[in-house]
mmCIF file of C-alpha atoms and ligand atoms in Angstrom:
data_model
loop_
_atom_site.group_PDB
_atom_site.id
_atom_site.type_symbol
_atom_site.label_atom_id
_atom_site.label_comp_id
_atom_site.label_asym_id
_atom_site.label_seq_id
_atom_site.Cartn_x
_atom_site.Cartn_y
_atom_site.Cartn_z
ATOM 1 C CA MET A 19 -18.064 -28.582 -21.871
ATOM 2 C CA ASN A 20 -14.745 -28.674 -20.027
ATOM 3 C CA THR A 21 -13.792 -25.904 -17.647
ATOM 4 C CA GLU A 22 -11.380 -24.149 -19.970
ATOM 5 C CA THR A 23 -13.955 -24.037 -22.785
ATOM 6 C CA TYR A 24 -16.550 -22.680 -20.358
ATOM 7 C CA LEU A 25 -14.210 -19.972 -19.060
ATOM 8 C CA LYS A 26 -13.266 -19.005 -22.608
ATOM 9 C CA SER A 27 -16.980 -18.621 -23.383
ATOM 10 C CA LEU A 28 -17.210 -16.237 -20.392
ATOM 11 C CA ILE A 29 -14.413 -14.101 -21.863
ATOM 12 C CA ASP A 30 -16.264 -14.035 -25.200
ATOM 13 C CA ARG A 31 -19.505 -13.051 -23.497
ATOM 14 C CA LEU A 32 -17.721 -10.383 -21.465
ATOM 15 C CA GLU A 33 -16.399 -8.914 -24.700
ATOM 16 C CA GLN A 34 -19.841 -8.953 -26.316
ATOM 17 C CA THR A 35 -22.032 -7.811 -23.428
ATOM 18 C CA ARG A 36 -19.431 -6.141 -21.132
ATOM 19 C CA ALA A 37 -20.957 -7.837 -18.126
ATOM 20 C CA LEU A 38 -20.801 -11.033 -16.067
ATOM 21 C CA SER A 39 -22.569 -12.166 -12.902
ATOM 22 C CA ARG A 40 -20.774 -12.274 -9.542
ATOM 23 C CA GLU A 41 -20.444 -16.086 -9.741
ATOM 24 C CA GLU A 42 -19.100 -15.890 -13.290
ATOM 25 C CA TRP A 43 -16.515 -13.269 -12.352
ATOM 26 C CA ALA A 44 -15.351 -15.391 -9.417
ATOM 27 C CA SER A 45 -15.117 -18.618 -11.499
ATOM 28 C CA LEU A 46 -13.187 -16.861 -14.245
ATOM 29 C CA ILE A 47 -10.726 -15.317 -11.785
ATOM 30 C CA ARG A 48 -10.325 -18.538 -9.818
ATOM 31 C CA GLY A 49 -10.041 -20.789 -12.884
ATOM 32 C CA ARG A 50 -7.686 -18.658 -15.012
ATOM 33 C CA THR A 51 -4.839 -20.437 -16.835
ATOM 34 C CA PRO A 52 -1.885 -19.162 -18.891
ATOM 35 C CA GLY A 53 -3.758 -20.125 -22.055
ATOM 36 C CA LEU A 54 -6.874 -18.161 -21.068
ATOM 37 C CA SER A 55 -4.716 -15.180 -20.133
ATOM 38 C CA GLU A 56 -3.098 -15.096 -23.568
ATOM 39 C CA TYR A 57 -6.514 -15.327 -25.195
ATOM 40 C CA LEU A 58 -7.806 -12.509 -22.968
ATOM 41 C CA PHE A 59 -4.803 -10.224 -23.604
ATOM 42 C CA GLU A 60 -5.174 -10.613 -27.344
ATOM 43 C CA ARG A 61 -8.839 -9.528 -27.133
ATOM 44 C CA ALA A 62 -7.956 -6.675 -24.737
ATOM 45 C CA ARG A 63 -5.233 -5.336 -27.075
ATOM 46 C CA THR A 64 -7.598 -5.379 -30.039
ATOM 47 C CA ILE A 65 -10.203 -3.370 -28.101
ATOM 48 C CA ARG A 66 -7.623 -0.938 -26.747
ATOM 49 C CA ILE A 67 -6.216 -0.341 -30.251
ATOM 50 C CA ARG A 68 -9.709 0.133 -31.662
ATOM 51 C CA HIS A 69 -10.376 3.026 -29.253
ATOM 52 C CA TYR A 70 -6.957 4.480 -28.490
ATOM 53 C CA GLY A 71 -4.664 3.199 -31.238
ATOM 54 C CA ARG A 72 -1.161 2.559 -29.983
ATOM 55 C CA ASP A 73 -0.991 5.795 -27.974
ATOM 56 C CA ILE A 74 0.008 5.803 -24.319
ATOM 57 C CA TYR A 75 -0.996 8.828 -22.261
ATOM 58 C CA ILE A 76 1.420 10.188 -19.695
ATOM 59 C CA ARG A 77 0.533 11.808 -16.344
ATOM 60 C CA GLY A 78 3.073 13.711 -14.253
ATOM 61 C CA LEU A 79 2.745 12.554 -10.661
ATOM 62 C CA ILE A 80 3.576 15.129 -7.990
ATOM 63 C CA GLU A 81 3.634 13.462 -4.567
ATOM 64 C CA PHE A 82 3.357 16.666 -2.565
ATOM 65 C CA THR A 83 2.943 15.439 1.025
ATOM 66 C CA SER A 84 3.876 12.216 2.774
ATOM 67 C CA TRP A 85 1.960 13.140 5.959
ATOM 68 C CA CYS A 86 -1.248 11.180 6.477
ATOM 69 C CA ARG A 87 -3.868 11.142 9.226
ATOM 70 C CA ASN A 88 -4.978 7.625 8.281
ATOM 71 C CA ASP A 89 -3.578 4.364 9.512
ATOM 72 C CA CYS A 90 -4.278 1.847 6.725
ATOM 73 C CA TYR A 91 -2.610 -1.438 7.626
ATOM 74 C CA TYR A 92 -0.936 -1.840 4.222
ATOM 75 C CA CYS A 93 0.482 1.627 3.583
ATOM 76 C CA GLY A 94 3.982 2.859 4.419
ATOM 77 C CA LEU A 95 2.643 6.406 4.898
ATOM 78 C CA ARG A 96 0.288 5.306 7.720
ATOM 79 C CA LYS A 97 0.479 7.573 10.736
ATOM 80 C CA SER A 98 1.744 4.819 13.062
ATOM 81 C CA ASN A 99 4.789 4.249 10.870
ATOM 82 C CA HIS A 100 7.186 6.380 12.923
ATOM 83 C CA GLY A 101 10.061 5.282 10.716
ATOM 84 C CA ALA A 102 8.694 7.269 7.753
ATOM 85 C CA ASP A 103 10.651 10.373 6.741
ATOM 86 C CA ARG A 104 7.906 12.984 6.198
ATOM 87 C CA TYR A 105 7.904 16.026 3.934
ATOM 88 C CA ARG A 106 5.607 18.686 2.517
ATOM 89 C CA LEU A 107 6.073 20.649 -0.701
ATOM 90 C CA THR A 108 5.223 24.345 -0.791
ATOM 91 C CA LYS A 109 3.099 25.978 -3.448
ATOM 92 C CA GLU A 110 6.258 27.316 -5.113
ATOM 93 C CA GLU A 111 7.849 23.857 -5.209
ATOM 94 C CA ILE A 112 4.680 22.316 -6.668
ATOM 95 C CA LEU A 113 4.464 25.019 -9.340
ATOM 96 C CA SER A 114 8.066 24.411 -10.290
ATOM 97 C CA CYS A 115 7.309 20.676 -10.684
ATOM 98 C CA CYS A 116 4.518 21.650 -13.103
ATOM 99 C CA GLU A 117 6.831 24.027 -14.979
ATOM 100 C CA ASN A 118 9.413 21.288 -15.354
ATOM 101 C CA GLY A 119 6.720 18.777 -16.339
ATOM 102 C CA TYR A 120 5.221 21.070 -18.970
ATOM 103 C CA HIS A 121 8.612 21.379 -20.668
ATOM 104 C CA LEU A 122 9.035 17.608 -20.607
ATOM 105 C CA GLY A 123 5.705 17.246 -22.455
ATOM 106 C CA PHE A 124 3.204 16.546 -19.660
ATOM 107 C CA ARG A 125 -0.312 17.971 -20.072
ATOM 108 C CA THR A 126 -1.785 16.352 -16.964
ATOM 109 C CA PHE A 127 -0.524 17.043 -13.458
ATOM 110 C CA VAL A 128 -1.585 14.684 -10.693
ATOM 111 C CA LEU A 129 -1.350 16.183 -7.209
ATOM 112 C CA GLN A 130 -1.220 13.206 -4.885
ATOM 113 C CA GLY A 131 -0.678 13.142 -1.151
ATOM 114 C CA GLY A 132 -1.617 11.577 2.143
ATOM 115 C CA GLU A 133 -4.649 13.023 3.964
ATOM 116 C CA ASP A 134 -2.783 16.025 5.373
ATOM 117 C CA CYS A 135 -4.796 18.780 7.100
ATOM 118 C CA TRP A 136 -1.826 21.183 6.837
ATOM 119 C CA TYR A 137 -3.134 21.866 3.317
ATOM 120 C CA THR A 138 -6.413 23.644 4.062
ATOM 121 C CA ASP A 139 -9.169 23.948 1.472
ATOM 122 C CA GLU A 140 -8.125 27.595 0.985
ATOM 123 C CA TYR A 141 -4.525 26.556 0.370
ATOM 124 C CA MET A 142 -5.604 23.926 -2.176
ATOM 125 C CA GLU A 143 -7.980 26.344 -3.941
ATOM 126 C CA ASP A 144 -5.199 28.884 -4.319
ATOM 127 C CA LEU A 145 -2.783 26.198 -5.552
ATOM 128 C CA ILE A 146 -5.281 24.717 -8.033
ATOM 129 C CA SER A 147 -6.301 28.109 -9.442
ATOM 130 C CA SER A 148 -2.640 29.118 -9.816
ATOM 131 C CA ILE A 149 -1.927 25.966 -11.841
ATOM 132 C CA ARG A 150 -5.106 26.512 -13.851
ATOM 133 C CA ARG A 151 -4.049 30.103 -14.746
ATOM 134 C CA ALA A 152 -0.444 29.203 -15.572
ATOM 135 C CA TRP A 153 -1.225 26.125 -17.718
ATOM 136 C CA PRO A 154 -4.768 26.517 -19.073
ATOM 137 C CA ASP A 155 -4.226 23.704 -21.573
ATOM 138 C CA CYS A 156 -3.434 21.117 -18.887
ATOM 139 C CA ALA A 157 -5.657 18.774 -16.923
ATOM 140 C CA ILE A 158 -5.402 18.991 -13.126
ATOM 141 C CA THR A 159 -5.962 15.710 -11.319
ATOM 142 C CA LEU A 160 -6.276 15.519 -7.545
ATOM 143 C CA SER A 161 -5.634 12.471 -5.370
ATOM 144 C CA LEU A 162 -6.060 13.694 -1.790
ATOM 145 C CA GLY A 163 -8.241 11.009 -0.270
ATOM 146 C CA GLU A 164 -11.628 11.358 1.390
ATOM 147 C CA LYS A 165 -12.947 14.930 1.675
ATOM 148 C CA SER A 166 -16.378 16.488 2.127
ATOM 149 C CA TYR A 167 -18.711 17.172 -0.787
ATOM 150 C CA GLU A 168 -18.160 20.870 -0.140
ATOM 151 C CA SER A 169 -14.345 20.544 -0.379
ATOM 152 C CA TYR A 170 -14.603 18.556 -3.597
ATOM 153 C CA ARG A 171 -16.961 21.234 -4.952
ATOM 154 C CA ARG A 172 -14.562 24.053 -4.098
ATOM 155 C CA PHE A 173 -11.629 22.265 -5.736
ATOM 156 C CA ALA A 174 -13.671 21.707 -8.895
ATOM 157 C CA LEU A 175 -14.625 25.404 -8.996
ATOM 158 C CA ALA A 176 -10.955 26.319 -8.574
ATOM 159 C CA GLY A 177 -10.159 24.363 -11.736
ATOM 160 C CA ALA A 178 -9.578 20.685 -10.909
ATOM 161 C CA ASP A 179 -10.841 18.350 -13.650
ATOM 162 C CA ARG A 180 -10.159 14.874 -12.383
ATOM 163 C CA TYR A 181 -9.919 12.951 -9.101
ATOM 164 C CA LEU A 182 -8.347 9.606 -8.250
ATOM 165 C CA LEU A 183 -9.644 7.698 -5.231
ATOM 166 C CA ARG A 184 -9.257 3.944 -5.197
ATOM 167 C CA HIS A 185 -12.146 2.199 -3.483
ATOM 168 C CA GLU A 186 -9.460 -0.333 -2.315
ATOM 169 C CA THR A 187 -11.985 -3.164 -1.874
ATOM 170 C CA PHE A 188 -15.772 -3.115 -2.226
ATOM 171 C CA ASP A 189 -16.678 -5.613 0.473
ATOM 172 C CA GLU A 190 -17.174 -3.979 3.887
ATOM 173 C CA ALA A 191 -15.868 -7.010 5.840
ATOM 174 C CA HIS A 192 -12.708 -7.194 3.706
ATOM 175 C CA TYR A 193 -12.315 -3.390 3.906
ATOM 176 C CA ARG A 194 -12.311 -3.630 7.700
ATOM 177 C CA LYS A 195 -9.470 -6.147 7.600
ATOM 178 C CA LEU A 196 -7.337 -3.591 5.747
ATOM 179 C CA HIS A 197 -8.276 -0.418 7.659
ATOM 180 C CA PRO A 198 -8.786 0.779 11.234
ATOM 181 C CA PRO A 199 -12.382 1.111 12.511
ATOM 182 C CA ARG A 200 -12.782 4.815 11.733
ATOM 183 C CA MET A 201 -12.664 4.096 8.002
ATOM 184 C CA SER A 202 -15.393 2.352 6.002
ATOM 185 C CA ALA A 203 -15.982 1.072 2.502
ATOM 186 C CA ALA A 204 -19.385 2.799 2.503
ATOM 187 C CA HIS A 205 -17.860 6.242 3.110
ATOM 188 C CA ARG A 206 -15.212 5.732 0.460
ATOM 189 C CA GLN A 207 -17.863 4.714 -2.068
ATOM 190 C CA GLN A 208 -19.947 7.762 -1.125
ATOM 191 C CA CYS A 209 -16.944 9.995 -1.871
ATOM 192 C CA LEU A 210 -16.704 8.425 -5.322
ATOM 193 C CA ARG A 211 -20.379 9.072 -6.007
ATOM 194 C CA ASP A 212 -19.924 12.688 -4.847
ATOM 195 C CA LEU A 213 -16.987 13.150 -7.190
ATOM 196 C CA LYS A 214 -18.943 11.814 -10.149
ATOM 197 C CA GLU A 215 -21.947 13.975 -9.305
ATOM 198 C CA LEU A 216 -19.697 17.047 -9.223
ATOM 199 C CA GLY A 217 -18.561 16.273 -12.748
ATOM 200 C CA TYR A 218 -15.025 15.095 -12.050
ATOM 201 C CA GLN A 219 -13.489 12.597 -14.445
ATOM 202 C CA THR A 220 -13.111 10.012 -11.749
ATOM 203 C CA GLY A 221 -10.635 7.211 -11.210
ATOM 204 C CA THR A 222 -11.072 4.341 -8.801
ATOM 205 C CA GLY A 223 -9.314 1.014 -8.300
ATOM 206 C CA PHE A 224 -7.971 -1.549 -5.878
ATOM 207 C CA MET A 225 -4.905 -3.502 -4.861
ATOM 208 C CA VAL A 226 -4.502 -6.975 -6.303
ATOM 209 C CA GLY A 227 -3.596 -9.687 -3.811
ATOM 210 C CA SER A 228 -4.182 -7.575 -0.727
ATOM 211 C CA PRO A 229 -4.241 -9.712 2.440
ATOM 212 C CA TYR A 230 -7.411 -11.837 2.881
ATOM 213 C CA GLN A 231 -8.661 -11.009 -0.649
ATOM 214 C CA THR A 232 -10.746 -13.755 -2.314
ATOM 215 C CA PRO A 233 -11.942 -14.187 -5.913
ATOM 216 C CA GLU A 234 -15.412 -13.208 -4.624
ATOM 217 C CA ASN A 235 -13.987 -9.920 -3.316
ATOM 218 C CA LEU A 236 -12.522 -9.274 -6.761
ATOM 219 C CA ALA A 237 -15.877 -10.179 -8.348
ATOM 220 C CA ASP A 238 -17.524 -7.531 -6.152
ATOM 221 C CA ASP A 239 -14.828 -5.033 -7.199
ATOM 222 C CA MET A 240 -15.624 -5.684 -10.856
ATOM 223 C CA LEU A 241 -19.374 -5.252 -10.277
ATOM 224 C CA PHE A 242 -18.791 -2.042 -8.326
ATOM 225 C CA ILE A 243 -16.559 -0.602 -11.057
ATOM 226 C CA LYS A 244 -19.074 -1.533 -13.738
ATOM 227 C CA ASN A 245 -21.783 0.255 -11.816
ATOM 228 C CA LEU A 246 -19.697 3.361 -11.029
ATOM 229 C CA ASN A 247 -18.492 3.574 -14.649
ATOM 230 C CA PRO A 248 -15.370 5.613 -13.828
ATOM 231 C CA GLN A 249 -13.141 7.256 -16.435
ATOM 232 C CA MET A 250 -10.020 5.610 -15.003
ATOM 233 C CA VAL A 251 -9.245 2.407 -13.091
ATOM 234 C CA GLY A 252 -5.904 2.079 -11.297
ATOM 235 C CA ILE A 253 -4.917 -1.372 -10.093
ATOM 236 C CA GLY A 254 -1.580 -2.695 -8.921
ATOM 237 C CA PRO A 255 -0.285 -5.581 -6.836
ATOM 238 C CA PHE A 256 -0.193 -5.225 -3.057
ATOM 239 C CA ILE A 257 3.468 -5.038 -1.997
ATOM 240 C CA PRO A 258 4.335 -5.266 1.714
ATOM 241 C CA HIS A 259 6.035 -2.381 3.521
ATOM 242 C CA HIS A 260 8.411 -3.336 6.351
ATOM 243 C CA GLY A 261 7.030 -0.704 8.755
ATOM 244 C CA THR A 262 3.370 -1.815 8.645
ATOM 245 C CA PRO A 263 1.267 -4.578 10.247
ATOM 246 C CA PHE A 264 1.267 -6.343 6.843
ATOM 247 C CA ALA A 265 5.085 -6.488 6.661
ATOM 248 C CA GLY A 266 5.206 -10.278 6.434
ATOM 249 C CA LYS A 267 2.283 -10.772 4.063
ATOM 250 C CA PRO A 268 2.892 -12.088 0.545
ATOM 251 C CA ALA A 269 2.796 -9.632 -2.362
ATOM 252 C CA GLY A 270 0.140 -9.778 -5.052
ATOM 253 C CA THR A 271 1.271 -11.345 -8.314
ATOM 254 C CA LEU A 272 2.074 -9.881 -11.703
ATOM 255 C CA GLU A 273 0.075 -12.675 -13.282
ATOM 256 C CA LEU A 274 -3.217 -11.913 -11.501
ATOM 257 C CA THR A 275 -2.763 -8.148 -11.961
ATOM 258 C CA LEU A 276 -2.327 -8.584 -15.728
ATOM 259 C CA PHE A 277 -5.367 -10.869 -15.921
ATOM 260 C CA LEU A 278 -7.509 -8.257 -14.145
ATOM 261 C CA LEU A 279 -6.209 -5.468 -16.415
ATOM 262 C CA GLY A 280 -7.366 -7.502 -19.404
ATOM 263 C CA LEU A 281 -10.786 -8.130 -17.830
ATOM 264 C CA ILE A 282 -11.248 -4.425 -17.049
ATOM 265 C CA ARG A 283 -10.409 -3.503 -20.653
ATOM 266 C CA LEU A 284 -13.147 -5.875 -21.882
ATOM 267 C CA MET A 285 -15.686 -4.648 -19.318
ATOM 268 C CA LEU A 286 -15.040 -0.910 -19.929
ATOM 269 C CA PRO A 287 -13.536 -0.677 -23.429
ATOM 270 C CA ARG A 288 -12.847 3.078 -23.283
ATOM 271 C CA VAL A 289 -11.541 3.362 -19.754
ATOM 272 C CA LEU A 290 -8.132 4.865 -18.983
ATOM 273 C CA LEU A 291 -6.051 2.073 -17.521
ATOM 274 C CA PRO A 292 -2.615 2.817 -16.083
ATOM 275 C CA ALA A 293 0.286 0.384 -15.971
ATOM 276 C CA THR A 294 1.084 1.436 -12.400
ATOM 277 C CA THR A 295 4.333 1.944 -10.503
ATOM 278 C CA ALA A 296 3.534 -1.101 -8.350
ATOM 279 C CA LEU A 297 3.333 -3.233 -11.501
ATOM 280 C CA GLY A 298 6.739 -1.898 -12.580
ATOM 281 C CA THR A 299 8.074 -2.623 -9.093
ATOM 282 C CA ILE A 300 7.177 -6.341 -8.921
ATOM 283 C CA ALA A 301 8.675 -7.156 -12.333
ATOM 284 C CA PRO A 302 11.303 -5.378 -14.444
ATOM 285 C CA ASP A 303 9.067 -5.607 -17.522
ATOM 286 C CA GLY A 304 5.836 -5.127 -15.533
ATOM 287 C CA ARG A 305 4.732 -1.932 -17.240
ATOM 288 C CA GLU A 306 5.313 -3.236 -20.759
ATOM 289 C CA ARG A 307 3.355 -6.351 -19.902
ATOM 290 C CA GLY A 308 0.586 -4.155 -18.475
ATOM 291 C CA ILE A 309 0.392 -2.300 -21.783
ATOM 292 C CA LEU A 310 0.231 -5.642 -23.617
ATOM 293 C CA ALA A 311 -2.664 -6.712 -21.352
ATOM 294 C CA GLY A 312 -4.732 -3.615 -22.274
ATOM 295 C CA ALA A 313 -3.336 -0.670 -20.246
ATOM 296 C CA ASN A 314 -2.922 2.720 -21.954
ATOM 297 C CA VAL A 315 -1.537 5.186 -19.356
ATOM 298 C CA VAL A 316 1.744 5.600 -17.466
ATOM 299 C CA MET A 317 2.355 8.003 -14.598
ATOM 300 C CA PRO A 318 6.023 8.956 -14.223
ATOM 301 C CA ASN A 319 7.236 10.747 -11.110
ATOM 302 C CA LEU A 320 7.577 14.547 -11.307
ATOM 303 C CA SER A 321 8.267 15.151 -7.606
ATOM 304 C CA PRO A 322 11.542 16.875 -6.661
ATOM 305 C CA VAL A 323 14.314 14.265 -6.650
ATOM 306 C CA ARG A 324 15.213 14.878 -2.974
ATOM 307 C CA VAL A 325 11.772 13.727 -1.730
ATOM 308 C CA ARG A 326 11.143 10.808 -4.076
ATOM 309 C CA GLU A 327 12.499 8.108 -1.818
ATOM 310 C CA LYS A 328 10.363 9.366 1.048
ATOM 311 C CA TYR A 329 6.996 8.658 -0.587
ATOM 312 C CA LEU A 330 7.317 4.998 0.223
ATOM 313 C CA LEU A 331 3.904 3.333 0.035
ATOM 314 C CA TYR A 332 5.606 -0.093 -0.102
ATOM 315 C CA ASP A 333 9.143 -1.511 -0.118
ATOM 316 C CA ASN A 334 11.403 -0.974 -3.155
ATOM 317 C CA LYS A 335 8.939 1.443 -4.803
ATOM 318 C CA LEU A 336 10.427 2.601 -8.105
ATOM 319 C CA CYS A 337 11.187 6.302 -8.311
ATOM 320 C CA THR A 338 14.276 6.553 -10.492
ATOM 321 C CA GLY A 339 15.239 5.156 -13.868
ATOM 322 C CA ASP A 340 12.380 5.000 -16.341
ATOM 323 C CA GLU A 341 9.964 5.788 -13.542
ATOM 324 C CA ALA A 342 11.319 9.341 -13.405
ATOM 325 C CA ALA A 343 9.747 12.022 -15.547
ATOM 326 C CA GLU A 344 13.184 13.129 -16.762
ATOM 327 C CA SER A 345 13.698 9.764 -18.459
ATOM 328 C CA LEU A 346 10.696 9.953 -20.774
ATOM 329 C CA ALA A 347 12.930 9.108 -23.733
ATOM 330 C CA GLN A 348 13.944 5.777 -22.148
ATOM 331 C CA LEU A 349 10.365 5.013 -21.205
ATOM 332 C CA ASP A 350 9.267 5.813 -24.754
ATOM 333 C CA ALA A 351 11.962 3.497 -26.127
ATOM 334 C CA ARG A 352 10.711 0.664 -23.928
ATOM 335 C CA MET A 353 7.142 1.212 -25.040
ATOM 336 C CA ALA A 354 8.248 1.454 -28.693
ATOM 337 C CA ALA A 355 9.971 -1.912 -28.319
ATOM 338 C CA VAL A 356 6.552 -3.501 -27.688
ATOM 339 C CA GLY A 357 4.812 -1.458 -30.402
ATOM 340 C CA TYR A 358 3.362 1.565 -28.551
ATOM 341 C CA ARG A 359 4.284 5.268 -28.160
ATOM 342 C CA LEU A 360 4.011 7.954 -25.502
ATOM 343 C CA VAL A 361 1.937 10.986 -26.527
ATOM 344 C CA THR A 362 1.732 14.527 -25.147
ATOM 345 C CA ALA A 363 -2.067 14.928 -25.461
ATOM 346 C CA ARG A 364 -4.126 15.654 -22.309
ATOM 347 C CA GLY A 365 -5.642 12.241 -22.841
ATOM 348 C CA ASP A 366 -9.201 12.814 -21.670
ATOM 349 C CA SER A 367 -11.307 9.714 -21.349
ATOM 350 C CA LEU A 368 -13.495 8.899 -24.343
ATOM 351 C CA ASN A 369 -16.424 8.304 -21.989
ATOM 352 C CA ILE A 370 -16.985 11.695 -20.334
HETATM 353 N N1 5AD B 12 1.123 -1.976 -1.945
HETATM 354 C C1 5AD B 12 0.528 -1.611 -3.094
HETATM 355 N N2 5AD B 12 -0.222 -0.508 -3.215
HETATM 356 C C2 5AD B 12 -0.375 0.275 -2.120
HETATM 357 N N3 5AD B 12 -1.068 1.396 -1.934
HETATM 358 C C3 5AD B 12 -0.892 1.799 -0.657
HETATM 359 N N4 5AD B 12 -0.108 0.934 -0.010
HETATM 360 C C4 5AD B 12 0.233 -0.039 -0.901
HETATM 361 C C5 5AD B 12 0.998 -1.228 -0.826
HETATM 362 N N5 5AD B 12 1.593 -1.602 0.304
HETATM 363 C C6 5AD B 12 -1.929 1.960 -2.966
HETATM 364 C C7 5AD B 12 -3.368 2.143 -2.458
HETATM 365 C C8 5AD B 12 -3.573 3.647 -2.556
HETATM 366 C C9 5AD B 12 -2.555 4.054 -3.613
HETATM 367 C C10 5AD B 12 -2.124 5.488 -3.573
HETATM 368 O O1 5AD B 12 -1.448 3.224 -3.346
HETATM 369 O O2 5AD B 12 -4.275 1.450 -3.293
HETATM 370 O O3 5AD B 12 -4.880 4.008 -2.956
#
């Protein structure tokens, strides 16, 4: 059997059994070709349409603080980046983002921010319960980084339904190349287990093409995700930020990101899979191509316009045009052009 035939048989087996070994994952990722990718995307689209039809769920992203106590080597919000222009939104500003979002058709609000102690647990509980009371038909998603079990529990009791926390990379040695010593892969993974235990619909994920990443690292990421069985998986290419230690590192590619989206769709057929902002940033048609590789979620920006340019995780991050929540009609037109449509539903995962 030649290599291409063997790798195609791995894709078929992945579709049938939803699992591969670490060595198989690494060979498939390392040996991918344009032909295999097309074959994979066709299978991924069929599975996505079987479970979700041609619907694309929308999430309104509210980036409410750009302050962060962490110092991740890749992120523009890292505390050592003194060039970053920092801001915090008040409760009133966040509620008015939700109000605006509700009228635009959003039924999920994602509160995302750096790890910012200014927002105490009491502050967050009050904010979450206010959103819960005002929009009882909406899902509240948090993305606030690593917190204690007790904090996660309090936020859930206040009304939060979902939590996004990318594991970033499973392998401890690789994790340490991307983060300062006070952070660890083990702690991040523990947070994810806590979130699942507390009943959150949980999202994890990783950057594609982060510095020093190998196909074996990606194989470990796939095995970890399979084992965690999250409701959502967010992946996007690493893109350098000029004010970080990784400023000169090469960006991850569209091509590998799309291939991994297709693989994740085959491994977890009912998972929620966003075509992320980073994917839209590295290629003008990145999000459409993400949808055509098996993605089924987009997360437009609902933050106040005056702060959007300040939440700069990486250089040239999209925040206007079709990325903006106000331009849902344009985004819908782009998705319609490739055969899909945006829907207003809350879009809960089918595997809760
Ligand atoms: N390039 C791409 N993604 C990044 N993130 C942070 N910095 C970058 C970067 N330079 C991602 C991380 C984080 C999410 C909010 O953004 O994976 O979890």
